[in-house]
Structures are given as C-alpha cells and as structure tokens.
Amino acid sequence: MPTLILVRHGRSTANTEGLLAGRMPGVGLDERGTAQAAALPGRLAGLPIAEVVTSPLQRCRETIRPLLDARPELRPHTEARIEECDYGDWSGRKLDELKDEPLMEVVQAHPSAAAFPGGESMRAMQTRAAEAVREWNARVERDHGADAVYLMCSHGDIIKSLVAEALGLHLDLFQRITVEPCSITAIRYTRLRPFLVRLGDTGDFASLAPREEPPGDDATVGGGAGAP
C-alpha cells in the first residue's frame, strides 16, 4: 500500500492572531506561512509524488501552490473529508478566551467525548478523515502501484487524529501529538499495519529552544502557530 505524506498548512493569519479559525472563509497564510510554502518543493524534491490531495480551505490551497507550480504535471484533488474540524460556535474566537470554557477540559483530557456547540464531535472528525485516507490509499495503489507516494495537505487536529489512528492510539491520547505549521508527517501503509516514519518534521529545531513564556500543559486546539 502507498506512503502518505501529510502536510499541515503553513502558518496562517489566524495562527498569529491566536484565533481558532475552523472553517472561517478568508484565512490565508501570513508572511512566514508563505515562506514555509515556498520552501516545500525543495523539501520534497526527492519524492516522486503521485497525487496531491488538499482540504478545500484557503490556507491549504495556498500551501500547496508552490509545489504545484514546481510540478505542473500534478493536478490537485479537493477532499472535503480532510477539512478542518467544524468548531461550530467556537470558530473565530480567541483561544485565550476559550481556555475558561468547561468544554475545553473535555477537549484536552477526553476528546472522544467532545462535541463543539453548533459543530461536530472530535470522534466524527477522526472517522471521516480516516475513511478518506483508506479510500485514497486504495485509489493511489490502483492507479500508481503499491509503492506510490502521495500527499495530503490538511490541518493540525486532522493530522494528529490520523497519526493516532495509525498508531492504534485511542483518540483520548491524540493531544499528546504535536504538528507545527508546514510540518511533514509520513505514514507508510501496509496490508497488516501502518508505520509512522516521520512526525511533524519541519527541519527546524527552533521550537525546542526554551521560551520566555514556557508552553502550558494543554494542547492548542487547531494546532498552534509553531516556533516564534
């Protein structure tokens, strides 16, 4: 079965403003995110990518544009099932404000029980994304062979949930996983089990350096803005 390259979109204007963007329209890449996207073709230069699949949201489409420009033979496929989680009434709100919501404790400690008001549950988010990957695995293998490599550009919580699913982790453990903007995660699927071969690789270790304000104990819903 194929190898899946999961790319989180580059840093967005919502990331830098501390907003939970969700599916809000008009959220594109900021200056750093644009530079991250521009570097993507070079980072992937050694890979024969068979297909490119993207979330329909603007920040993902902008992230893969330089890769598509560098490889004009590729045509992107839009896949709604790898779209950002529907955060419902939380969409567009400041992450700092959401910390005091009672639901946030559930999102952090028991996400399999979390459902966003006016939106979807985290369980449903993982299920739809995993179903999309299974179908694309079959399609890519059929069209390009069992050793093919293909790419999906998606969102932090989606990618974290797919990593958890590949590792056989309960969704309640997925907040222990971190994927920064424009990071690359790779999962090689086989007939019996998947293998996680890269996780959140940015090629930049700045995010590991001590910070003036240390990160808290909670995971950032939506994925966070990455290194300062």
PDB file of C-alpha atoms in Angstrom, residues 51-174:
ATOM      1  CA  GLU A  51      -1.136  12.602  -6.312  1.00  0.00           C
ATOM      2  CA  VAL A  52      -1.809  15.774  -4.318  1.00  0.00           C
ATOM      3  CA  VAL A  53      -4.971  15.954  -2.215  1.00  0.00           C
ATOM      4  CA  THR A  54      -5.983  19.057  -0.288  1.00  0.00           C
ATOM      5  CA  SER A  55      -8.504  20.366   2.166  1.00  0.00           C
ATOM      6  CA  PRO A  56     -10.729  22.900   0.406  1.00  0.00           C
ATOM      7  CA  LEU A  57      -9.748  25.713   2.801  1.00  0.00           C
ATOM      8  CA  GLN A  58      -7.698  28.644   1.504  1.00  0.00           C
ATOM      9  CA  ARG A  59      -4.674  28.167   3.757  1.00  0.00           C
ATOM     10  CA  CYS A  60      -4.166  24.619   2.479  1.00  0.00           C
ATOM     11  CA  ARG A  61      -4.598  25.575  -1.160  1.00  0.00           C
ATOM     12  CA  GLU A  62      -2.054  28.380  -0.718  1.00  0.00           C
ATOM     13  CA  THR A  63       0.389  25.972   0.946  1.00  0.00           C
ATOM     14  CA  ILE A  64       0.487  23.526  -1.960  1.00  0.00           C
ATOM     15  CA  ARG A  65       0.502  26.173  -4.716  1.00  0.00           C
ATOM     16  CA  PRO A  66       4.336  26.428  -4.930  1.00  0.00           C
ATOM     17  CA  LEU A  67       4.595  22.629  -5.095  1.00  0.00           C
ATOM     18  CA  LEU A  68       2.067  22.505  -7.918  1.00  0.00           C
ATOM     19  CA  ASP A  69       3.884  25.312  -9.746  1.00  0.00           C
ATOM     20  CA  ALA A  70       7.130  23.330  -9.444  1.00  0.00           C
ATOM     21  CA  ARG A  71       5.464  20.145 -10.668  1.00  0.00           C
ATOM     22  CA  PRO A  72       2.988  21.139 -13.368  1.00  0.00           C
ATOM     23  CA  GLU A  73       2.204  17.502 -14.097  1.00  0.00           C
ATOM     24  CA  LEU A  74       0.324  17.285 -10.770  1.00  0.00           C
ATOM     25  CA  ARG A  75      -3.327  18.262 -10.508  1.00  0.00           C
ATOM     26  CA  PRO A  76      -4.755  18.825  -7.026  1.00  0.00           C
ATOM     27  CA  HIS A  77      -7.776  16.909  -5.779  1.00  0.00           C
ATOM     28  CA  THR A  78     -10.021  18.616  -3.223  1.00  0.00           C
ATOM     29  CA  GLU A  79     -11.159  16.337  -0.399  1.00  0.00           C
ATOM     30  CA  ALA A  80     -13.802  17.716   1.984  1.00  0.00           C
ATOM     31  CA  ARG A  81     -13.258  14.910   4.500  1.00  0.00           C
ATOM     32  CA  ILE A  82      -9.810  16.254   5.433  1.00  0.00           C
ATOM     33  CA  GLU A  83     -11.177  19.751   6.015  1.00  0.00           C
ATOM     34  CA  GLU A  84     -10.610  21.351   9.420  1.00  0.00           C
ATOM     35  CA  CYS A  85     -12.757  20.231  12.328  1.00  0.00           C
ATOM     36  CA  ASP A  86     -16.075  22.075  12.423  1.00  0.00           C
ATOM     37  CA  TYR A  87     -15.665  24.016  15.661  1.00  0.00           C
ATOM     38  CA  GLY A  88     -19.132  25.472  15.287  1.00  0.00           C
ATOM     39  CA  ASP A  89     -19.778  28.368  17.701  1.00  0.00           C
ATOM     40  CA  TRP A  90     -16.124  28.339  18.751  1.00  0.00           C
ATOM     41  CA  SER A  91     -14.956  29.288  15.239  1.00  0.00           C
ATOM     42  CA  GLY A  92     -13.348  32.705  15.084  1.00  0.00           C
ATOM     43  CA  ARG A  93     -12.978  33.044  18.840  1.00  0.00           C
ATOM     44  CA  LYS A  94      -9.745  33.838  20.660  1.00  0.00           C
ATOM     45  CA  LEU A  95      -8.007  30.746  22.031  1.00  0.00           C
ATOM     46  CA  ASP A  96      -7.262  32.652  25.252  1.00  0.00           C
ATOM     47  CA  GLU A  97     -10.998  33.170  25.779  1.00  0.00           C
ATOM     48  CA  LEU A  98     -11.786  29.505  25.199  1.00  0.00           C
ATOM     49  CA  LYS A  99      -9.481  28.322  27.993  1.00  0.00           C
ATOM     50  CA  ASP A 100     -12.203  29.045  30.562  1.00  0.00           C
ATOM     51  CA  GLU A 101     -14.937  27.156  28.709  1.00  0.00           C
ATOM     52  CA  PRO A 102     -15.912  23.950  30.592  1.00  0.00           C
ATOM     53  CA  LEU A 103     -15.765  22.052  27.299  1.00  0.00           C
ATOM     54  CA  MET A 104     -12.056  22.843  26.926  1.00  0.00           C
ATOM     55  CA  GLU A 105     -11.205  20.476  29.767  1.00  0.00           C
ATOM     56  CA  VAL A 106     -13.038  17.714  27.893  1.00  0.00           C
ATOM     57  CA  VAL A 107     -11.250  18.602  24.644  1.00  0.00           C
ATOM     58  CA  GLN A 108      -7.920  18.280  26.435  1.00  0.00           C
ATOM     59  CA  ALA A 109      -8.491  15.198  28.595  1.00  0.00           C
ATOM     60  CA  HIS A 110     -11.324  13.252  26.956  1.00  0.00           C
ATOM     61  CA  PRO A 111     -11.581  14.417  23.312  1.00  0.00           C
ATOM     62  CA  SER A 112     -13.520  11.320  22.248  1.00  0.00           C
ATOM     63  CA  ALA A 113     -16.425  12.775  24.264  1.00  0.00           C
ATOM     64  CA  ALA A 114     -16.031  16.350  22.963  1.00  0.00           C
ATOM     65  CA  ALA A 115     -18.572  17.845  20.569  1.00  0.00           C
ATOM     66  CA  PHE A 116     -18.379  21.514  19.661  1.00  0.00           C
ATOM     67  CA  PRO A 117     -21.591  23.540  20.047  1.00  0.00           C
ATOM     68  CA  GLY A 118     -23.070  24.037  16.607  1.00  0.00           C
ATOM     69  CA  GLY A 119     -20.257  21.951  15.106  1.00  0.00           C
ATOM     70  CA  GLU A 120     -19.057  18.354  15.045  1.00  0.00           C
ATOM     71  CA  SER A 121     -17.562  15.911  17.504  1.00  0.00           C
ATOM     72  CA  MET A 122     -13.867  15.095  17.502  1.00  0.00           C
ATOM     73  CA  ARG A 123     -14.817  11.457  17.050  1.00  0.00           C
ATOM     74  CA  ALA A 124     -16.661  12.299  13.821  1.00  0.00           C
ATOM     75  CA  MET A 125     -13.685  14.376  12.650  1.00  0.00           C
ATOM     76  CA  GLN A 126     -11.305  11.425  13.047  1.00  0.00           C
ATOM     77  CA  THR A 127     -13.717   8.969  11.438  1.00  0.00           C
ATOM     78  CA  ARG A 128     -14.250  10.988   8.267  1.00  0.00           C
ATOM     79  CA  ALA A 129     -10.539  11.723   7.854  1.00  0.00           C
ATOM     80  CA  ALA A 130      -9.556   8.067   8.347  1.00  0.00           C
ATOM     81  CA  GLU A 131     -12.191   6.960   5.844  1.00  0.00           C
ATOM     82  CA  ALA A 132     -10.820   9.440   3.307  1.00  0.00           C
ATOM     83  CA  VAL A 133      -7.283   8.088   3.772  1.00  0.00           C
ATOM     84  CA  ARG A 134      -8.408   4.493   3.354  1.00  0.00           C
ATOM     85  CA  GLU A 135     -10.214   5.325   0.114  1.00  0.00           C
ATOM     86  CA  TRP A 136      -7.296   7.359  -1.223  1.00  0.00           C
ATOM     87  CA  ASN A 137      -4.860   4.580  -0.326  1.00  0.00           C
ATOM     88  CA  ALA A 138      -6.877   2.176  -2.469  1.00  0.00           C
ATOM     89  CA  ARG A 139      -7.197   4.665  -5.309  1.00  0.00           C
ATOM     90  CA  VAL A 140      -3.495   5.556  -5.359  1.00  0.00           C
ATOM     91  CA  GLU A 141      -2.440   1.907  -5.214  1.00  0.00           C
ATOM     92  CA  ARG A 142      -4.815   1.063  -8.062  1.00  0.00           C
ATOM     93  CA  ASP A 143      -3.624   3.929 -10.270  1.00  0.00           C
ATOM     94  CA  HIS A 144       0.077   4.151  -9.342  1.00  0.00           C
ATOM     95  CA  GLY A 145       1.123   0.909  -7.682  1.00  0.00           C
ATOM     96  CA  ALA A 146       1.727  -0.303  -4.154  1.00  0.00           C
ATOM     97  CA  ASP A 147       4.953   1.680  -3.682  1.00  0.00           C
ATOM     98  CA  ALA A 148       3.446   5.038  -4.641  1.00  0.00           C
ATOM     99  CA  VAL A 149       3.806   8.168  -2.522  1.00  0.00           C
ATOM    100  CA  TYR A 150       1.042  10.737  -2.333  1.00  0.00           C
ATOM    101  CA  LEU A 151       0.449  13.941  -0.380  1.00  0.00           C
ATOM    102  CA  MET A 152      -2.434  15.372   1.614  1.00  0.00           C
ATOM    103  CA  CYS A 153      -2.435  18.969   2.849  1.00  0.00           C
ATOM    104  CA  SER A 154      -4.658  19.322   5.883  1.00  0.00           C
ATOM    105  CA  HIS A 155      -4.947  20.744   9.405  1.00  0.00           C
ATOM    106  CA  GLY A 156      -3.397  20.176  12.820  1.00  0.00           C
ATOM    107  CA  ASP A 157      -6.198  18.289  14.553  1.00  0.00           C
ATOM    108  CA  ILE A 158      -6.926  16.226  11.445  1.00  0.00           C
ATOM    109  CA  ILE A 159      -3.288  15.141  11.113  1.00  0.00           C
ATOM    110  CA  LYS A 160      -2.953  14.399  14.829  1.00  0.00           C
ATOM    111  CA  SER A 161      -6.075  12.229  14.700  1.00  0.00           C
ATOM    112  CA  LEU A 162      -4.731  10.311  11.679  1.00  0.00           C
ATOM    113  CA  VAL A 163      -1.423   9.692  13.452  1.00  0.00           C
ATOM    114  CA  ALA A 164      -3.302   8.391  16.491  1.00  0.00           C
ATOM    115  CA  GLU A 165      -5.383   6.115  14.275  1.00  0.00           C
ATOM    116  CA  ALA A 166      -2.287   4.783  12.512  1.00  0.00           C
ATOM    117  CA  LEU A 167      -0.566   4.050  15.828  1.00  0.00           C
ATOM    118  CA  GLY A 168      -3.618   2.375  17.310  1.00  0.00           C
ATOM    119  CA  LEU A 169      -3.898   5.100  19.958  1.00  0.00           C
ATOM    120  CA  HIS A 170      -7.239   5.982  21.470  1.00  0.00           C
ATOM    121  CA  LEU A 171      -8.434   9.420  20.395  1.00  0.00           C
ATOM    122  CA  ASP A 172      -8.180  10.487  24.047  1.00  0.00           C
ATOM    123  CA  LEU A 173      -4.384  10.354  23.630  1.00  0.00           C
ATOM    124  CA  PHE A 174      -4.152  12.417  20.442  1.00  0.00           C
TER     125      PHE A 174
END
